[in-house]
XYZ file of C-alpha atoms in Angstrom:
405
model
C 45.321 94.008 -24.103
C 44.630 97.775 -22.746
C 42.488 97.685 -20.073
C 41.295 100.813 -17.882
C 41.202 100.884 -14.229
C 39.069 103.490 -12.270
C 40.189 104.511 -8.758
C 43.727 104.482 -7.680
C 43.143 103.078 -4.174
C 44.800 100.084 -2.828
C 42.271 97.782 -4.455
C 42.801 99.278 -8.080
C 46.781 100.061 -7.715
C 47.136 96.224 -6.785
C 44.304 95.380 -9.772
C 47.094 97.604 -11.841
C 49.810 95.699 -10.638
C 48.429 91.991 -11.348
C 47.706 93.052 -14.622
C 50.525 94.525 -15.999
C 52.219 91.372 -14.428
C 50.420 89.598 -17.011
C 51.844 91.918 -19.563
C 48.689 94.269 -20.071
C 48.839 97.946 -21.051
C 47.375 99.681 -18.194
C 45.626 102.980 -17.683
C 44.665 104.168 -14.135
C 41.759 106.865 -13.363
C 41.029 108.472 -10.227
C 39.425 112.069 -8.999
C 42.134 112.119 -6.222
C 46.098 111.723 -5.884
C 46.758 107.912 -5.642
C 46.246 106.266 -2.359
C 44.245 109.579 -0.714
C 40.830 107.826 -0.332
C 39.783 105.234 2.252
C 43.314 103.915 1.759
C 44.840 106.888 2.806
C 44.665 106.489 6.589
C 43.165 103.008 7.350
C 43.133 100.984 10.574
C 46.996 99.592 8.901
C 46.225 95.751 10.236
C 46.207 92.795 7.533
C 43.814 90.906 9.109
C 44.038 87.669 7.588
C 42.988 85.195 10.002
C 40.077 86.689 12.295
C 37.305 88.361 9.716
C 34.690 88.316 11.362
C 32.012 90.316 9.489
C 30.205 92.987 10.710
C 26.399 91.937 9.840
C 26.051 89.325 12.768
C 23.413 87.862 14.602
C 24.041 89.894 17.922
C 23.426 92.657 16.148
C 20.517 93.114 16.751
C 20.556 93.263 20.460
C 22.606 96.475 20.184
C 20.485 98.058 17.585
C 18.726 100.725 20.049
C 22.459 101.675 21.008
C 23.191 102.234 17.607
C 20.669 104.062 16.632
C 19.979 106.390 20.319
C 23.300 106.105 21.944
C 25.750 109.538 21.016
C 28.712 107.460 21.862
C 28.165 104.452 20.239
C 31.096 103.731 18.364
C 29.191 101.611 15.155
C 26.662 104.680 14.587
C 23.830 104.787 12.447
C 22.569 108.614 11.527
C 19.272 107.721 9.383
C 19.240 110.272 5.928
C 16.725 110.958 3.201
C 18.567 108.590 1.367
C 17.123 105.112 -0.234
C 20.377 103.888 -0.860
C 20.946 103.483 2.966
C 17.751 102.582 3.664
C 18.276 99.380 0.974
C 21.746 99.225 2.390
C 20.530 98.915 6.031
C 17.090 96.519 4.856
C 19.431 94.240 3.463
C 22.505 94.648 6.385
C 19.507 93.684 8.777
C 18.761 90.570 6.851
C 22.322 89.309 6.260
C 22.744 89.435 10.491
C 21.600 85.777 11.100
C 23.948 83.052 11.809
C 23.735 80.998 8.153
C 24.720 84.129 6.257
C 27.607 85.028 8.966
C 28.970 81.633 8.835
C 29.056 81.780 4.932
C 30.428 84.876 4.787
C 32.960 84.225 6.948
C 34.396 81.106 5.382
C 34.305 82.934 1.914
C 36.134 86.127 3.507
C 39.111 83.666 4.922
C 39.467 82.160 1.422
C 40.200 85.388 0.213
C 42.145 86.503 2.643
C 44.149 83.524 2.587
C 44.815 83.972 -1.120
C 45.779 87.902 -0.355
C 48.332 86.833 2.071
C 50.081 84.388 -0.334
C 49.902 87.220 -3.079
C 50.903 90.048 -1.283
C 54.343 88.079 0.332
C 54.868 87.122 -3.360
C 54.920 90.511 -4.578
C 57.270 91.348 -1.652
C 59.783 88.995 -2.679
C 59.569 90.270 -6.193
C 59.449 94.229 -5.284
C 61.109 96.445 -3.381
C 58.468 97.817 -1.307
C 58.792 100.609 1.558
C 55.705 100.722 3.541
C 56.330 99.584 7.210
C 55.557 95.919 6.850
C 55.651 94.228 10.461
C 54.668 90.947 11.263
C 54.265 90.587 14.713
C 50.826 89.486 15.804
C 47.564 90.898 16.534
C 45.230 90.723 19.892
C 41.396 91.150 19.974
C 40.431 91.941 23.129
C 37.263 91.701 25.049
C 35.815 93.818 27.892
C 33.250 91.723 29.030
C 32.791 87.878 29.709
C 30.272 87.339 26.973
C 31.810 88.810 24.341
C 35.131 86.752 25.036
C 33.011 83.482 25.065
C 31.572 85.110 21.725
C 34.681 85.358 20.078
C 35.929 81.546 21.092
C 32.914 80.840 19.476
C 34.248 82.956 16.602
C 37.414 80.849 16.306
C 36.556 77.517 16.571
C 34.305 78.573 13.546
C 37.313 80.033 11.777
C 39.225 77.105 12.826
C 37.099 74.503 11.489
C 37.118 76.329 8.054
C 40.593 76.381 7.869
C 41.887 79.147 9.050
C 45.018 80.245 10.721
C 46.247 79.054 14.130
C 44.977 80.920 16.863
C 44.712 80.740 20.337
C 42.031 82.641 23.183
C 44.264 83.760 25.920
C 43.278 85.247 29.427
C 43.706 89.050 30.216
C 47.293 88.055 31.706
C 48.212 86.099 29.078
C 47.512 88.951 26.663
C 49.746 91.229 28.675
C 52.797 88.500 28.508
C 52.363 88.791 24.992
C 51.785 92.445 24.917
C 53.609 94.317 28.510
C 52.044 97.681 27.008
C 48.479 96.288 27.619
C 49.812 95.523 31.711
C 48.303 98.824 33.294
C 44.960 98.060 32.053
C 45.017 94.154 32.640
C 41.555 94.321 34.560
C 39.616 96.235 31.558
C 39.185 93.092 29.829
C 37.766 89.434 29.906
C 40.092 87.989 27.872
C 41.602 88.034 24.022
C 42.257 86.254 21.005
C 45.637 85.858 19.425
C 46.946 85.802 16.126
C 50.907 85.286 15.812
C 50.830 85.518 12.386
C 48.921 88.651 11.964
C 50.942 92.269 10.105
C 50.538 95.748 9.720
C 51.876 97.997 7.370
C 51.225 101.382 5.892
C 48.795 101.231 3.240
C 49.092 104.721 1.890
C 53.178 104.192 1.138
C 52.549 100.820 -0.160
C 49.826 102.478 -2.691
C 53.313 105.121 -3.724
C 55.429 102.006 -4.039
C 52.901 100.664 -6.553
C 52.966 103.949 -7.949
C 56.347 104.189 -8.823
C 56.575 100.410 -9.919
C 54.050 100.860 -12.537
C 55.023 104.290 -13.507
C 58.278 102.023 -14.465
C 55.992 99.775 -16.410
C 54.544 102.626 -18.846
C 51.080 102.896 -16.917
C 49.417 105.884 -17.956
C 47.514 107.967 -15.586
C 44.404 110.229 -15.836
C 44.972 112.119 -12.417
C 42.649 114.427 -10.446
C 40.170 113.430 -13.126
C 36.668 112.246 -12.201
C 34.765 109.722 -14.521
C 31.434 111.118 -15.616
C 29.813 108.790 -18.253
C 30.520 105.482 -19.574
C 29.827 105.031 -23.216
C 28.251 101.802 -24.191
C 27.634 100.430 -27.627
C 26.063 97.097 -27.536
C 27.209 95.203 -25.200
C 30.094 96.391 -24.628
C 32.175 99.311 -22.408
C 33.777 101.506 -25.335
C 35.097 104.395 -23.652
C 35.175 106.234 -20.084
C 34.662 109.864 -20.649
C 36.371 111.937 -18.214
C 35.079 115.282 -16.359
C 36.888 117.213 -18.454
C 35.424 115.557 -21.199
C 38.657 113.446 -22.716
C 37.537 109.540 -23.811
C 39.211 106.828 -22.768
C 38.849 103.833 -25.106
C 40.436 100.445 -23.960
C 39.704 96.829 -24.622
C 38.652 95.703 -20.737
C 37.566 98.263 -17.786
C 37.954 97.993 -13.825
C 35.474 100.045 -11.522
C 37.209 100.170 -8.579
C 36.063 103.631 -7.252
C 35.351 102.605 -3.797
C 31.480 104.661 -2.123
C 31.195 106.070 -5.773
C 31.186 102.754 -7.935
C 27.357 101.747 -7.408
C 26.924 105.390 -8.929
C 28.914 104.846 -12.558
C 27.650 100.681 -12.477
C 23.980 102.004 -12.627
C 24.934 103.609 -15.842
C 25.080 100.873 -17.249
C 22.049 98.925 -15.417
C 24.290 97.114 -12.679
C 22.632 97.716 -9.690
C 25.731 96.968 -6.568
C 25.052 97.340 -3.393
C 27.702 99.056 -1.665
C 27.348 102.267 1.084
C 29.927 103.961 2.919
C 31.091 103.776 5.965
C 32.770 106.120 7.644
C 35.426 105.765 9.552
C 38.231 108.219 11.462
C 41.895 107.534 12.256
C 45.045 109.390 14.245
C 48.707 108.804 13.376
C 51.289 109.899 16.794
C 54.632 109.479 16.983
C 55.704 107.176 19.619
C 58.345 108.599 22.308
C 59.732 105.056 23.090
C 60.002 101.587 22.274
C 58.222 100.234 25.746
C 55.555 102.871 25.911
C 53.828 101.877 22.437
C 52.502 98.371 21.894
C 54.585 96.125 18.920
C 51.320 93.717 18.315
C 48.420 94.910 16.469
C 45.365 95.312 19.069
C 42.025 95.448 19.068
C 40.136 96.925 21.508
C 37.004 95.291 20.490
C 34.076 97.035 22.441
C 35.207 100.484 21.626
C 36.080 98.993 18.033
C 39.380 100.585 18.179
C 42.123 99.404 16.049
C 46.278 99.648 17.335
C 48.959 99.158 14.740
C 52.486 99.847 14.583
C 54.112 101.537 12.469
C 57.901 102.192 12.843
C 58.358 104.901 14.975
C 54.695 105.660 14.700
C 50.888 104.313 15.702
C 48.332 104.549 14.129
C 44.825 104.221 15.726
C 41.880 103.880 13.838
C 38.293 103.395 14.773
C 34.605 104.046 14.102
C 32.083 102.464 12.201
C 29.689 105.301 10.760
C 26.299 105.732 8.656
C 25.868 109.054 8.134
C 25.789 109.302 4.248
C 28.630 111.172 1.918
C 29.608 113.304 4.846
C 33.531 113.344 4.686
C 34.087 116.207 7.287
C 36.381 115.324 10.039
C 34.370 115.403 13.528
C 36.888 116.449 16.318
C 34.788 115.065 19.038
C 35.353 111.419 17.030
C 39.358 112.339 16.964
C 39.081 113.298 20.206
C 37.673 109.673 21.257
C 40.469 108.165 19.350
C 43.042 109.847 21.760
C 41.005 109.293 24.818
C 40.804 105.583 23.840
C 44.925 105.772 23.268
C 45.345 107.182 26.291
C 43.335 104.975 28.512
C 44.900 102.340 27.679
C 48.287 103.028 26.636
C 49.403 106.023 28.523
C 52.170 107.903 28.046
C 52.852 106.184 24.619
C 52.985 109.723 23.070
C 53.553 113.256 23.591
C 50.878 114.268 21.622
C 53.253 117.009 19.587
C 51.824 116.170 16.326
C 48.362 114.303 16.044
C 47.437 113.393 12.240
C 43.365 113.185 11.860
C 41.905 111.529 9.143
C 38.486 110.138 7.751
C 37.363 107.966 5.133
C 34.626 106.381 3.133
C 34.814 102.549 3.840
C 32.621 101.205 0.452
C 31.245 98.338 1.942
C 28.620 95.800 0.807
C 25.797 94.049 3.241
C 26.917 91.006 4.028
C 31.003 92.192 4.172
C 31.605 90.269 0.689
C 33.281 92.483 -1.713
C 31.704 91.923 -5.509
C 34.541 90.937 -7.796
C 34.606 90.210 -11.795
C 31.788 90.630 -14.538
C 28.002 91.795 -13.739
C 25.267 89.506 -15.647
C 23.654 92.605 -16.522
C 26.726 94.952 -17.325
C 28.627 95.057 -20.401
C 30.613 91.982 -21.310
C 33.982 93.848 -21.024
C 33.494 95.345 -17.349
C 35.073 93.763 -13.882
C 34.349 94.978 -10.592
C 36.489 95.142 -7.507
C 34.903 96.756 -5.312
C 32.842 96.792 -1.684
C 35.813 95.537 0.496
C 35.038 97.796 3.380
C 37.216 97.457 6.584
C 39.267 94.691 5.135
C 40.356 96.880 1.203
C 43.856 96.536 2.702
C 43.707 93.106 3.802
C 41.743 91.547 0.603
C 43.475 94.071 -2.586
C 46.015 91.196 -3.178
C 43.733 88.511 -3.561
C 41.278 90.419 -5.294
C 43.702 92.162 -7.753
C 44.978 88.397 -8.329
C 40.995 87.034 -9.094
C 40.248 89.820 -10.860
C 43.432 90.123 -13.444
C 42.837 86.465 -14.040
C 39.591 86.636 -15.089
C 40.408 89.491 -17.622
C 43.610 87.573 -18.724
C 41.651 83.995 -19.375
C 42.744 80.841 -19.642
């Protein structure tokens, strides 16, 4: 079988990948050089084991912040836009406890299945992209947000979820010596040994070359303007500059743009951006930089190794389609490093970066055939923060439902 799939992210590279697995003749489509969307500089933590979405019930408490506060780091910058007014109508409902628990045990099912995909495919490939295993800490600045996130776990933990532990502000800094000078900045943390990071933008070249390999054809720097339907079913993609492609099965996975190409052809998916920023430093020593993955949860700041490098990512923005990079945001990022790690760079060379998170309202990314679409279409799409951390699973759910029985 030939099938198509649209955006060359990490959710439709690994979609690529399972597929041509199962022996299918692939074709990839994206506007953009492989990789160079929200995959490009993400937060770099697989968070498999503490996915906690973002549309919970304290949300509302913090809702004036959001939507006053200049600082706040989950923003919300209303626009002329019904798309984000839907979006935020139906965030706003998903925020009660029913809908948080739900989502949550459906999100470490996933995730679960991600993790036991991607470590197959890393046995099977030879894959450069600054895979580390070595833990991740979410930590707390205040009292009630640490008895929050216990709360958190023994949730996750009666669903099944990974071992974890909630460990005290010194307990975080045995685990973690680069946390020590700021020990008193925070209640408390939760731990994750099994946690990794990795670089998702060289993992999305490895997959690049692998299939390459395989004979996957690719429509580069080429946006998709108009599906062609006849009957029921997804003939042909038709390409900016006006080139068809025909193939027997199609995958949107185009990230913030899908829910514009779905509507095309009457599938109505409710996914909005969110932006988000990063920095990338070299590190100037191994006891300067932290080795586990933190979270600094309050500031929503996100720590990750990388080889010689860190990577720091934050931000949680609703602003609309605006992909310009804010200094006073990448500023924030190095303040944030700074406070709490020091001297862990020398600041020589600090990479910037921003991108559009696609994200759905209640956190669950929409996966396989639309009741309304054509009978030949899958989504993958509306992962948000966790693209990296769910692409295996997804690409694995996904390629089987195209491949059948």
């Amino acid at each position: 079988m030939h099938v198509c799939v649209m955006g060359a992210g990490i959710v439709g590279l690994s979609t690529a990948y399972a597929l041509t697995q199962r022996g299918h003749r692939v074709t990839v489509i994206d506007q953009a050089e492989a990789g160079r969307g929200a995959s490009g500089g993400n937060g770099a933590q697989l968070s498999y084991a503490y996915v906690q979405p973002m549309a919970d019930p304290g949300i509302w408490a913090q809702l004036p912040k959001l939507l006053l506060s200049p600082s706040s780091a989950l923003k919300i910058r209303p626009q002329w836009d019904p798309a984000q007014w839907s979006w935020l109508l139906q965030f706003l409902k998903a925020c009660n406890t029913t809908q948080s628990q739900s989502t949550t045990a459906q999100l470490l099912r996933l995730a679960a299945q991600s993790r036991a995909t991607l470590d197959l495919w890393r046995t099977q490939e030879t894959l450069d992209f600054d895979f580390s295993s070595s833990g991740k800490l979410v930590m707390f600045r205040s009292v009630a947000a640490f008895e929050g996130a216990r709360q958190q776990l023994a949730l996750q933990q009666r669903l099944g979820g990974a071992p974890q532990q909630a460990v005290s502000s010194d307990e975080a800094c045995a685990i973690e010596p680069a946390l020590a000078p700021r020990r008193d900045a925070f209640a408390g943390g939760i731990y994750t040994d099994s946690e990794c990071a990795a670089d998702c933008l060289k993992l999305c070249q490895s997959l690049v070359q692998i299939l390459s390999a395989r004979g996957v054809q690719w429509c580069m720097g080429q946006a998709v303007e108009r599906l062609i339907v006849r009957e029921d079913r997804l003939q042909a993609v038709q390409l900016r500059n006006g080139q068809d492609i025909t193939a027997d099965a199609f995958v949107l996975s185009t990230g913030h743009s899908a829910p514009a190409l779905a509507a095309q052809v009457g599938i109505r998916l409710p996914i909005y951006p969110l932006k988000g920023y990063s920095i990338t430093v070299n590190t100037d020593g191994p006891s300067l930089a932290p080795r586990v993955s933190i979270t600094d949860s309050a500031r929503k700041v996100v720590f990750a190794r990388l080889g010689d490098r860190l990577r720091v990512a934050g931000m949680v923005e609703l602003v609309g389609r605006d992909t310009r990079v804010i200094q006073q945001r990448i500023d924030s990022l190095q303040h944030d490093t700074q406070d709490l790690f020091g001297d862990c760079s020398r600041w020589h060379d600090v990479q910037p970066w921003t991108g559009m998170r696609p994200a759905t309202p209640t956190g669950l990314p929409i996966l396989g055939r639309q009741a309304k679409g054509p009978s030949n279409l899958w989504l993958n799409a509306g992962h948000g923060g966790l693209g990296f951390t769910l692409a295996a699973g997804s690409a694995d759910i996904v390629a089987q439902a195209i491949t059948g029985p």
